[in-house]
Amino acid sequence: MPSKTKKPTSFHWGSYYAEIENEKIIGVRPYENDRDPSKIANGIIDSINDELRIRVPHIRKGYLREIRKELANSKMSLTGKRSREKRGLDNFVPVSWEEAIDIVAFELNRVKKKYKNKAFFAGSYGWGSAGRFHHAQSQLHRFFNCYGGYTKSVNTYSYAASETIMPHVIGISYRQFLDTHTDWNNIKDNSELIVMFGGLPLKNAQVTSGGVGKHTTKEYIKKCAQKGIEFINISPMEMEADILSKAEWVKIRPGTDTALMLGIAFILETESLADKDFLNKYCVGYDKFLQYLKGISDGKAKTPFWASKITGVPSNTIYNLAKKMSLHRTMITGAWALQRQQYGEQPHWMITVLACMLGQIGLPGGGFGLGYSAENGIGNPVQYFKWPSLEQFKNPVSEFIPVARISDMLLQPGKVFSYNGKEIKYPDIKLVYWAGGNPFHHQMNLKKLVRAFKQPDTIIVNEIWWNSLARHSDIILPATTSLERNDISIKHWDQTISPMHKAIEPVGEAKSDYEIFSEISSKLNFKDKFTEGKDEDKWLRFIWEESKNKAKEEGFTLPEFDKFWKNGFQEVLSPKKQTILLEQFRIDPEKNPIPTPSGKIEIFSETIDSFNYKDCPGHPAWLEQEEWLGSNLTKQFPLQLISGQPHNRLHSQLDNGFESQNKKIRGREPIKIHPQDAQTRRLENGDIVEVFNKRGKCLAGVIVSEEVMKGVVFLPVGAWYDPIDDGAYCIHGNPNVLTEDIGTSSLAQGPSAHSTLVEIKKYTKELPEISVFNKPNIVNK
């Protein structure tokens, strides 16, 4: 009889039991206390051992030929070129772990000696394992900090503009801001109206960075609706949460939310609905903002009529919104999607100003929040606790870039750019090391990224599958999945903790990131510093012991490690009281000032104003984007592309698995288009279309849907990049061949993916074969 076992594990998209038979994964069963489990996990079953799995180390052929000569002659390359123009096109040669580690160590030593540590880029953005120990980015950073440091990246692709602007406005760090969002129980008990700019995307709430124990967002939305709370969705798209909550849908042109909010603010001010007591006591700069709002400073009063012409929202709807918001206990929410556009700092700042004008910040059920449903954990009732993690050590290198500026860094070393009040010079990067992420998913303008990836001397990656990143690298080291190693899942916005039991042996010769860096550090003579003499088991016990000690200080108890490891999923950190954002500041602003220069909420920021940025003034403002539905470019490209998260994978993870593949249309990523736009172009469900603009093209499969408003199309991110021609044409459906690689503004330099206009036409030629799900050419020499 075949033996069947189950092992507890966690991913960013949920907690499960891996079901094993004859040492193979045959299924994943959700944690029994998760009432709304994600199906994303189904993608791991067939992909964990598919033909795309990287089983042994590989080195790009042109690179290997040259570096073997250098090693044989004991000479360091003078040029470092190693046929790097063939990245993305070259064959790969399987090599032994011994040779791969020798070459990696040789190259790290060469670059360090010749160019110093600032020539290493190890920002390595990505969502690897949800485990506390085998977190790829932490392992990579620890390794390089032991070796003398690296150029890092700051901010996130998810909310770069928001996390840069909001500390100027409310003082606290963005992590603390998210940690202290008004929780869903408080909203359920006290709110009367929830106004959602950008909606509440439940497909995004399947995941949380660091893992999910129980998916709760949908349940809380249902409870709010059952309590009679009214929902208003202000968005170009209608989503599942809007249907659950029976939300009123206010259709708005993408990227114009700030203009709409200004129209609402105009009514609040001119009809004496603004809470002047709150504005005077808790805020600074309203008088200067008022000069702009009334048109005194620029000659344009921000009336509902003015806002209507920009947004497409009727002026009477804007008026009624203002009246309704002022008459009810109102929670204003802003999706992270709002700030992933040119001038993305403005809408989240303006949401804060609206909440200030209503005067409900710090009150039960009132105020604002940014990112509800963007991850499951935001607003999830839980007692805050900062869990210990792997020590990364201090980075001695001061150079950094905003995360979305990687292409510019590689293409323009030495160029000076603005960021958050500073003038910064791009470093000259000679070696890129990536682990636990995929820039060919995150980064805009992939043709530009391909060109950028040909610049460094060497690109090294720890990778599980032959995805786009692996195919554009020189040295590929096979990494394990989280099911092939032991770890601990302790989540920052969730009450569920659990061991992550190793379910199967590593596929092929794959190693964990910790094992890989341990071997490289041994070759470079700092293994003792990197490992501290600990193996995986000792590290897990060490991290757990730290957690136990810290928990005791915080007033709760954790079991001994062996008991924790045996007991599987456990619940901790039940909240002692409801959380209200900025509650203590509201109670006593003199005793509990927020850490802004004024100690108050900054409607006008003297700091930002002093930067003299034309693209980010000292108060929130409507700034017209280069690409939006009101621009002249619509004559050529009349549709605005929204490229949000998919519902059946996390970013590009598991795009090779069943759950993602099953939703493709003739092998292409699906694109949603409004019925009128489809009819104009004579398109039907299931047609393959070419989506194009001046930057690139991609193929996609049509879904005709009224979930998107007329003039808008939705193409999810994460389809594995499958380029033809010069790299600007993806035959699989990656939208980032279409997006522009520009910063949100000089302040945040965040991604501006949603500021993208396109046109669509039916594809009538013979469909090119998808190649990205076939292994690249592997040769033996």
GROMACS .gro file of N, CA and C in nm, residues 439-493:
model
  165
  439PRO      N    1   1.238   4.037  -1.177
  439PRO     CA    2   1.219   4.173  -1.229
  439PRO      C    3   1.147   4.176  -1.363
  440PHE      N    4   1.146   4.065  -1.436
  440PHE     CA    5   1.076   4.061  -1.564
  440PHE      C    6   0.924   4.048  -1.544
  441HIS      N    7   0.884   4.041  -1.420
  441HIS     CA    8   0.743   4.060  -1.386
  441HIS      C    9   0.718   4.204  -1.340
  442HIS      N   10   0.798   4.253  -1.246
  442HIS     CA   11   0.769   4.380  -1.180
  442HIS      C   12   0.796   4.503  -1.266
  443GLN      N   13   0.905   4.500  -1.340
  443GLN     CA   14   0.956   4.623  -1.400
  443GLN      C   15   0.878   4.664  -1.525
  444MET      N   16   0.860   4.795  -1.540
  444MET     CA   17   0.793   4.848  -1.659
  444MET      C   18   0.890   4.851  -1.778
  445ASN      N   19   0.833   4.856  -1.898
  445ASN     CA   20   0.907   4.867  -2.023
  445ASN      C   21   1.015   4.758  -2.033
  446LEU      N   22   0.970   4.637  -2.060
  446LEU     CA   23   1.060   4.522  -2.057
  446LEU      C   24   1.166   4.526  -2.167
  447LYS      N   25   1.137   4.590  -2.278
  447LYS     CA   26   1.241   4.605  -2.380
  447LYS      C   27   1.359   4.683  -2.323
  448LYS      N   28   1.329   4.785  -2.246
  448LYS     CA   29   1.434   4.865  -2.181
  448LYS      C   30   1.508   4.781  -2.077
  449LEU      N   31   1.435   4.698  -2.002
  449LEU     CA   32   1.500   4.613  -1.901
  449LEU      C   33   1.592   4.512  -1.967
  450VAL      N   34   1.550   4.455  -2.080
  450VAL     CA   35   1.637   4.361  -2.153
  450VAL      C   36   1.768   4.429  -2.191
  451ARG      N   37   1.757   4.552  -2.239
  451ARG     CA   38   1.877   4.627  -2.276
  451ARG      C   39   1.962   4.656  -2.151
  452ALA      N   40   1.896   4.688  -2.041
  452ALA     CA   41   1.968   4.715  -1.916
  452ALA      C   42   2.039   4.591  -1.866
  453PHE      N   43   1.977   4.475  -1.882
  453PHE     CA   44   2.036   4.352  -1.831
  453PHE      C   45   2.157   4.306  -1.914
  454LYS      N   46   2.184   4.371  -2.023
  454LYS     CA   47   2.305   4.340  -2.100
  454LYS      C   48   2.425   4.422  -2.055
  455GLN      N   49   2.407   4.510  -1.957
  455GLN     CA   50   2.515   4.600  -1.917
  455GLN      C   51   2.611   4.543  -1.813
  456PRO      N   52   2.563   4.476  -1.706
  456PRO     CA   53   2.659   4.429  -1.605
  456PRO      C   54   2.753   4.322  -1.659
  457ASP      N   55   2.867   4.307  -1.593
  457ASP     CA   56   2.960   4.200  -1.629
  457ASP      C   57   2.898   4.063  -1.605
  458THR      N   58   2.826   4.050  -1.493
  458THR     CA   59   2.776   3.919  -1.451
  458THR      C   60   2.639   3.934  -1.386
  459ILE      N   61   2.551   3.838  -1.415
  459ILE     CA   62   2.421   3.828  -1.347
  459ILE      C   63   2.408   3.686  -1.293
  460ILE      N   64   2.388   3.677  -1.164
  460ILE     CA   65   2.375   3.548  -1.095
  460ILE      C   66   2.235   3.541  -1.035
  461VAL      N   67   2.174   3.424  -1.040
  461VAL     CA   68   2.041   3.408  -0.982
  461VAL      C   69   2.027   3.273  -0.915
  462ASN      N   70   1.966   3.273  -0.796
  462ASN     CA   71   1.918   3.149  -0.735
  462ASN      C   72   1.772   3.136  -0.780
  463GLU      N   73   1.739   3.033  -0.854
  463GLU     CA   74   1.606   3.027  -0.913
  463GLU      C   75   1.554   2.884  -0.914
  464ILE      N   76   1.421   2.871  -0.907
  464ILE     CA   77   1.355   2.741  -0.904
  464ILE      C   78   1.324   2.692  -1.045
  465TRP      N   79   1.272   2.782  -1.128
  465TRP     CA   80   1.225   2.745  -1.262
  465TRP      C   81   1.295   2.827  -1.370
  466TRP      N   82   1.285   2.780  -1.494
  466TRP     CA   83   1.342   2.851  -1.608
  466TRP      C   84   1.247   2.964  -1.650
  467ASN      N   85   1.234   3.063  -1.565
  467ASN     CA   86   1.152   3.179  -1.598
  467ASN      C   87   1.235   3.282  -1.674
  468SER      N   88   1.179   3.399  -1.697
  468SER     CA   89   1.248   3.501  -1.777
  468SER      C   90   1.376   3.548  -1.712
  469LEU      N   91   1.377   3.560  -1.580
  469LEU     CA   92   1.499   3.604  -1.512
  469LEU      C   93   1.611   3.503  -1.532
  470ALA      N   94   1.581   3.376  -1.515
  470ALA     CA   95   1.685   3.274  -1.533
  470ALA      C   96   1.741   3.278  -1.675
  471ARG      N   97   1.656   3.301  -1.774
  471ARG     CA   98   1.698   3.301  -1.914
  471ARG      C   99   1.782   3.423  -1.950
  472HIS      N  100   1.774   3.528  -1.868
  472HIS     CA  101   1.853   3.649  -1.893
  472HIS      C  102   1.971   3.661  -1.797
  473SER      N  103   2.008   3.550  -1.733
  473SER     CA  104   2.119   3.549  -1.638
  473SER      C  105   2.236   3.470  -1.694
  474ASP      N  106   2.350   3.482  -1.625
  474ASP     CA  107   2.472   3.410  -1.666
  474ASP      C  108   2.492   3.282  -1.586
  475ILE      N  109   2.473   3.291  -1.456
  475ILE     CA  110   2.494   3.177  -1.368
  475ILE      C  111   2.362   3.149  -1.297
  476ILE      N  112   2.309   3.029  -1.313
  476ILE     CA  113   2.180   2.993  -1.258
  476ILE      C  114   2.200   2.879  -1.159
  477LEU      N  115   2.171   2.907  -1.030
  477LEU     CA  116   2.189   2.809  -0.925
  477LEU      C  117   2.052   2.758  -0.882
  478PRO      N  118   2.027   2.628  -0.890
  478PRO     CA  119   1.893   2.574  -0.864
  478PRO      C  120   1.855   2.582  -0.716
  479ALA      N  121   1.743   2.647  -0.689
  479ALA     CA  122   1.698   2.668  -0.552
  479ALA      C  123   1.578   2.580  -0.521
  480THR      N  124   1.559   2.550  -0.393
  480THR     CA  125   1.446   2.469  -0.349
  480THR      C  126   1.321   2.555  -0.333
  481THR      N  127   1.206   2.490  -0.340
  481THR     CA  128   1.081   2.553  -0.300
  481THR      C  129   1.066   2.538  -0.149
  482SER      N  130   0.966   2.606  -0.093
  482SER     CA  131   0.944   2.597   0.051
  482SER      C  132   0.898   2.459   0.095
  483LEU      N  133   0.853   2.374   0.001
  483LEU     CA  134   0.811   2.239   0.036
  483LEU      C  135   0.929   2.142   0.045
  484GLU      N  136   1.049   2.191   0.015
  484GLU     CA  137   1.168   2.105   0.014
  484GLU      C  138   1.266   2.140   0.125
  485ARG      N  139   1.216   2.206   0.229
  485ARG     CA  140   1.300   2.246   0.342
  485ARG      C  141   1.209   2.275   0.461
  486ASN      N  142   1.266   2.284   0.579
  486ASN     CA  143   1.191   2.317   0.700
  486ASN      C  144   1.199   2.467   0.727
  487ASP      N  145   1.093   2.521   0.786
  487ASP     CA  146   1.094   2.664   0.818
  487ASP      C  147   0.987   2.692   0.923
  488ILE      N  148   0.974   2.818   0.957
  488ILE     CA  149   0.874   2.863   1.054
  488ILE      C  150   0.790   2.972   0.989
  489SER      N  151   0.659   2.961   0.999
  489SER     CA  152   0.569   3.064   0.948
  489SER      C  153   0.510   3.141   1.065
  490ILE      N  154   0.557   3.263   1.083
  490ILE     CA  155   0.501   3.354   1.183
  490ILE      C  156   0.474   3.486   1.112
  491LYS      N  157   0.349   3.528   1.113
  491LYS     CA  158   0.300   3.631   1.023
  491LYS      C  159   0.273   3.760   1.099
  492HIS      N  160   0.300   3.875   1.035
  492HIS     CA  161   0.291   4.000   1.109
  492HIS      C  162   0.149   4.055   1.119
  493TRP      N  163   0.055   4.012   1.035
  493TRP     CA  164  -0.083   4.062   1.040
  493TRP      C  165  -0.182   3.947   1.054
   0.00000   0.00000   0.00000
